[in-house]
XYZ file of N, CA and C in Angstrom:
363
model
N 137.990 102.587 23.013
C 137.433 102.770 24.348
C 137.636 104.272 24.578
N 136.749 105.100 24.955
C 136.976 106.521 25.195
C 137.623 106.645 26.491
N 138.547 107.288 26.406
C 139.508 107.793 27.812
C 139.666 109.342 27.701
N 139.579 109.765 28.889
C 139.644 111.170 28.959
C 140.477 111.385 30.469
N 141.722 111.830 30.248
C 142.583 111.962 31.298
C 142.979 113.456 31.778
N 142.436 113.902 32.835
C 142.748 115.297 33.152
C 144.189 115.526 34.033
N 144.818 116.641 33.977
C 145.849 116.992 34.538
C 146.172 118.481 34.795
N 147.082 118.835 35.736
C 147.316 120.324 35.863
C 146.780 120.914 37.139
N 145.908 120.170 37.890
C 145.254 120.713 39.090
C 146.310 120.921 40.269
N 145.979 121.296 41.216
C 146.944 121.599 42.323
C 146.519 122.664 43.272
N 147.462 123.025 44.158
C 147.138 124.185 45.134
C 147.771 125.511 44.410
N 146.868 126.583 44.501
C 147.275 127.894 44.159
C 146.875 128.888 44.935
N 147.587 130.057 45.046
C 147.177 131.039 45.850
C 145.997 131.881 45.263
N 145.160 132.612 45.921
C 144.300 133.441 45.328
C 144.825 134.530 44.507
N 144.323 134.595 43.245
C 144.848 135.476 42.071
C 145.766 134.795 41.257
N 146.038 133.392 41.607
C 147.023 132.836 40.818
C 146.334 132.238 39.547
N 147.226 131.594 38.837
C 146.766 130.715 37.362
C 147.016 129.455 37.276
N 146.227 128.608 36.779
C 146.503 127.297 36.521
C 146.053 126.890 34.985
N 146.708 125.949 34.395
C 146.193 125.555 33.102
C 145.869 123.969 33.164
N 144.773 123.682 33.119
C 144.283 122.219 33.112
C 144.398 121.720 31.694
N 144.686 120.367 31.592
C 144.837 119.596 30.256
C 143.801 118.447 30.202
N 143.557 117.997 29.224
C 142.676 116.839 29.086
C 143.125 116.225 27.970
N 143.804 114.996 28.061
C 144.290 114.237 26.964
C 143.157 113.052 26.487
N 142.643 113.141 25.339
C 141.371 112.215 24.928
C 142.024 111.193 23.972
N 141.320 110.127 23.930
C 141.688 109.244 23.056
C 140.275 108.226 22.847
N 140.273 107.428 21.749
C 139.240 106.411 21.559
C 138.114 107.074 20.659
N 138.116 108.128 20.138
C 137.157 108.755 19.157
C 137.709 109.907 18.397
N 136.887 110.326 17.606
C 137.383 111.415 16.596
C 137.290 112.584 17.379
N 138.504 113.158 18.086
C 138.486 114.259 18.754
C 138.259 115.609 18.034
N 138.629 115.675 16.791
C 138.467 117.089 16.129
C 137.024 117.085 15.755
N 136.276 116.207 15.832
C 134.830 116.323 15.196
C 133.854 116.319 16.448
N 134.470 116.428 17.675
C 133.637 116.344 18.883
C 133.700 117.471 19.785
N 132.626 118.219 20.109
C 132.801 119.315 21.090
C 133.204 118.626 22.511
N 133.895 119.576 23.323
C 134.281 119.110 24.499
C 134.118 120.064 25.608
N 133.852 119.610 26.926
C 133.446 120.531 27.838
C 134.272 120.459 29.041
N 134.163 121.348 29.837
C 134.861 121.257 31.264
C 133.724 121.581 32.203
N 133.601 120.760 33.218
C 132.590 120.803 34.308
C 133.227 120.731 35.724
N 132.815 121.349 36.836
C 133.227 121.363 37.857
C 132.562 120.963 39.004
N 132.905 120.716 40.179
C 132.135 120.250 41.357
C 132.764 120.636 42.417
N 132.499 121.785 43.178
C 132.929 122.143 44.587
C 132.645 121.432 45.629
N 133.214 121.352 46.581
C 133.048 120.559 47.788
C 131.581 120.636 48.176
N 130.905 119.646 48.380
C 129.571 119.845 48.991
C 128.647 120.263 47.855
N 129.109 120.542 46.742
C 127.978 121.175 45.676
C 127.824 120.406 44.466
N 126.856 120.684 43.626
C 126.543 120.079 42.483
C 127.404 120.433 41.485
N 127.343 119.743 40.122
C 128.091 119.921 39.059
C 127.656 121.367 38.581
N 128.744 121.924 37.994
C 128.667 123.383 37.331
C 129.446 123.202 36.049
N 128.722 123.518 34.989
C 129.354 123.578 33.685
C 130.257 124.742 33.489
N 131.306 124.706 32.946
C 132.402 125.863 32.909
C 132.574 126.341 31.573
N 132.868 125.464 30.772
C 132.982 125.984 29.269
C 132.921 124.773 28.254
N 132.676 125.088 27.042
C 132.611 124.039 26.077
C 133.254 124.569 24.779
N 134.088 123.666 24.082
C 134.720 124.016 23.016
C 134.073 123.189 21.847
N 133.421 123.949 20.752
C 132.918 123.319 19.749
C 134.053 122.704 18.808
N 133.540 121.521 18.089
C 134.660 120.921 17.165
C 135.503 121.889 16.260
N 136.584 121.126 15.729
C 137.438 122.030 15.060
C 138.137 123.102 15.703
N 138.199 124.153 15.207
C 138.554 125.499 15.856
C 137.563 126.358 15.878
N 136.395 126.224 16.207
C 135.200 127.004 16.221
C 135.189 127.516 17.590
N 134.135 128.105 17.895
C 133.989 128.789 19.103
C 133.848 128.088 20.266
N 134.246 128.714 21.619
C 134.074 128.243 22.830
C 133.253 128.982 23.700
N 132.325 128.354 24.496
C 131.420 129.151 25.218
C 131.909 128.955 26.757
N 131.567 129.928 27.574
C 131.814 129.891 28.989
C 130.510 130.370 29.896
N 130.752 129.717 30.986
C 129.767 130.129 32.088
C 129.994 131.473 32.535
N 128.960 132.193 32.927
C 129.136 133.542 33.423
C 129.952 133.787 34.459
N 130.044 132.681 35.387
C 130.763 132.724 36.634
C 132.282 132.823 36.574
N 132.693 132.374 35.210
C 133.915 132.317 35.111
C 134.525 133.091 33.844
N 133.508 133.703 33.142
C 133.775 134.452 31.849
C 134.741 135.629 32.040
N 135.734 135.782 31.223
C 136.815 136.768 31.486
C 137.837 136.112 32.328
N 137.730 135.226 33.096
C 138.861 134.591 33.820
C 139.455 133.336 33.119
N 138.783 132.694 32.368
C 139.086 131.419 31.635
C 139.238 131.591 30.396
N 140.058 130.758 29.620
C 139.964 130.603 28.292
C 140.308 129.055 28.071
N 139.357 128.556 27.016
C 139.349 127.175 26.755
C 140.101 126.970 25.289
N 140.697 126.169 25.182
C 141.408 125.887 23.665
C 141.437 124.478 23.418
N 141.736 124.122 22.416
C 141.990 122.728 22.130
C 143.045 122.561 20.826
N 143.918 121.241 21.153
C 144.878 121.128 20.070
C 144.385 119.751 19.353
N 143.681 119.739 18.019
C 143.326 118.736 17.505
C 144.495 117.793 17.072
N 145.568 118.416 16.899
C 146.575 117.449 16.477
C 147.142 116.568 17.531
N 146.972 117.000 18.906
C 147.383 116.383 20.002
C 146.291 115.623 20.801
N 144.934 115.941 20.361
C 143.924 115.402 20.914
C 143.727 115.761 22.446
N 143.981 117.039 22.554
C 144.141 117.648 23.974
C 143.285 118.927 24.054
N 142.531 118.865 25.236
C 141.721 120.207 25.519
C 142.573 120.810 26.630
N 142.334 122.260 26.793
C 143.089 122.824 27.724
C 141.920 123.887 28.357
N 142.243 124.216 29.727
C 141.392 125.137 30.088
C 142.511 126.200 31.030
N 142.640 127.304 30.610
C 143.408 128.271 31.260
C 142.787 129.162 32.039
N 143.119 129.089 33.489
C 142.303 129.783 34.510
C 143.144 130.880 35.195
N 142.774 132.090 35.129
C 143.617 133.202 35.694
C 142.653 133.786 36.783
N 143.314 134.700 37.652
C 142.741 135.348 38.822
C 141.668 134.417 39.592
N 142.182 133.364 39.995
C 141.608 132.303 40.618
C 141.079 132.740 42.022
N 139.834 132.330 42.322
C 139.455 132.877 43.731
C 139.111 131.584 44.543
N 138.967 131.626 45.857
C 138.577 130.499 46.714
C 137.490 129.715 46.334
N 136.497 130.442 45.825
C 135.246 129.760 45.341
C 135.218 128.825 44.089
N 136.572 129.087 43.340
C 136.890 128.081 42.272
C 137.386 126.667 42.751
N 137.730 126.443 43.917
C 137.929 125.347 44.455
C 137.020 124.333 44.029
N 137.505 123.278 43.319
C 136.782 122.158 42.884
C 137.404 121.104 42.146
N 136.712 120.062 41.974
C 137.206 118.894 41.077
C 136.762 119.211 39.605
N 137.764 119.464 38.728
C 137.353 119.937 37.410
C 137.466 118.693 36.453
N 136.347 118.551 35.769
C 136.121 117.316 35.077
C 136.212 117.843 33.431
N 136.784 116.837 32.633
C 136.820 116.953 31.181
C 135.625 116.034 30.695
N 134.852 116.529 29.892
C 133.738 115.621 29.322
C 133.776 115.805 27.801
N 133.409 114.531 27.178
C 132.977 114.523 25.781
C 131.634 114.901 25.555
N 131.440 115.578 24.606
C 129.938 115.832 24.024
C 129.643 114.907 23.050
N 128.358 114.463 23.100
C 127.991 113.369 21.965
C 127.943 113.875 20.543
N 128.298 115.160 20.344
C 128.171 115.730 18.817
C 129.236 116.873 18.839
N 129.061 117.795 17.826
C 130.126 118.653 17.304
C 129.970 120.017 17.897
N 128.855 120.406 18.662
C 128.579 121.476 19.154
C 128.270 121.363 20.855
N 128.449 122.473 21.431
C 128.465 122.648 23.040
C 126.959 122.044 23.401
N 125.888 122.302 22.643
C 124.656 121.884 23.137
C 124.132 120.407 23.093
N 125.184 119.569 22.517
C 125.124 117.984 22.660
C 125.517 117.711 24.096
N 124.737 116.630 24.400
C 124.825 116.316 25.758
C 126.128 115.572 25.999
N 126.799 115.402 27.248
C 127.944 114.884 27.688
C 127.763 113.589 27.910
N 128.517 112.724 27.277
C 128.500 111.480 27.438
C 129.532 110.503 28.104
N 130.672 111.244 27.955
C 131.958 110.319 28.771
C 132.591 111.490 29.587
N 133.066 111.151 30.689
C 133.775 112.067 31.732
C 135.111 111.496 32.119
N 135.865 112.289 32.441
C 137.273 111.864 32.880
C 137.068 111.720 34.528
N 138.024 111.376 35.264
C 138.066 111.157 36.664
C 138.296 112.574 37.454
N 138.784 113.464 36.695
C 138.782 114.790 37.329
C 140.158 115.271 37.870
N 140.294 116.451 38.001
C 141.568 116.862 38.661
C 141.301 118.068 39.713
N 141.814 117.989 40.994
C 141.535 118.785 41.981
C 142.278 120.184 41.829
N 141.395 121.294 41.894
C 142.006 122.590 41.999
C 141.644 123.239 43.244
N 142.679 123.538 44.268
C 142.555 124.121 45.392
C 142.921 125.626 45.264
N 142.126 126.534 45.722
C 142.617 127.905 45.750
C 142.637 128.410 47.099
N 143.815 128.613 47.618
C 143.693 128.979 49.097
C 145.084 129.611 49.467
N 145.213 130.565 50.432
C 146.460 131.233 50.868
C 147.026 130.314 52.098
């Protein structure tokens, strides 16, 4: 059974940083691309980043490029998202998602329950 469990969300002041984690199980993590997607209050889903399988490239949405760094530890089956210079508009539930193949352009087929990030003073 595929399981994705996010952690690391919370309340942070504007300009602050957070690191989100996603613990994955039930599939071959190292061979699978993984993504982060967010949903702000009252808005639709927004793709944030995708980490291709192995230790190859990570892709980012323009809205967060330069402020986020995606990484993965294939030995720990864990995906990370380091977010810096956070803005109030980054407030959202952040979801970890499994892609159905080794690269970012494969569809996402499993999702975690999400972790809430609130950026406010």
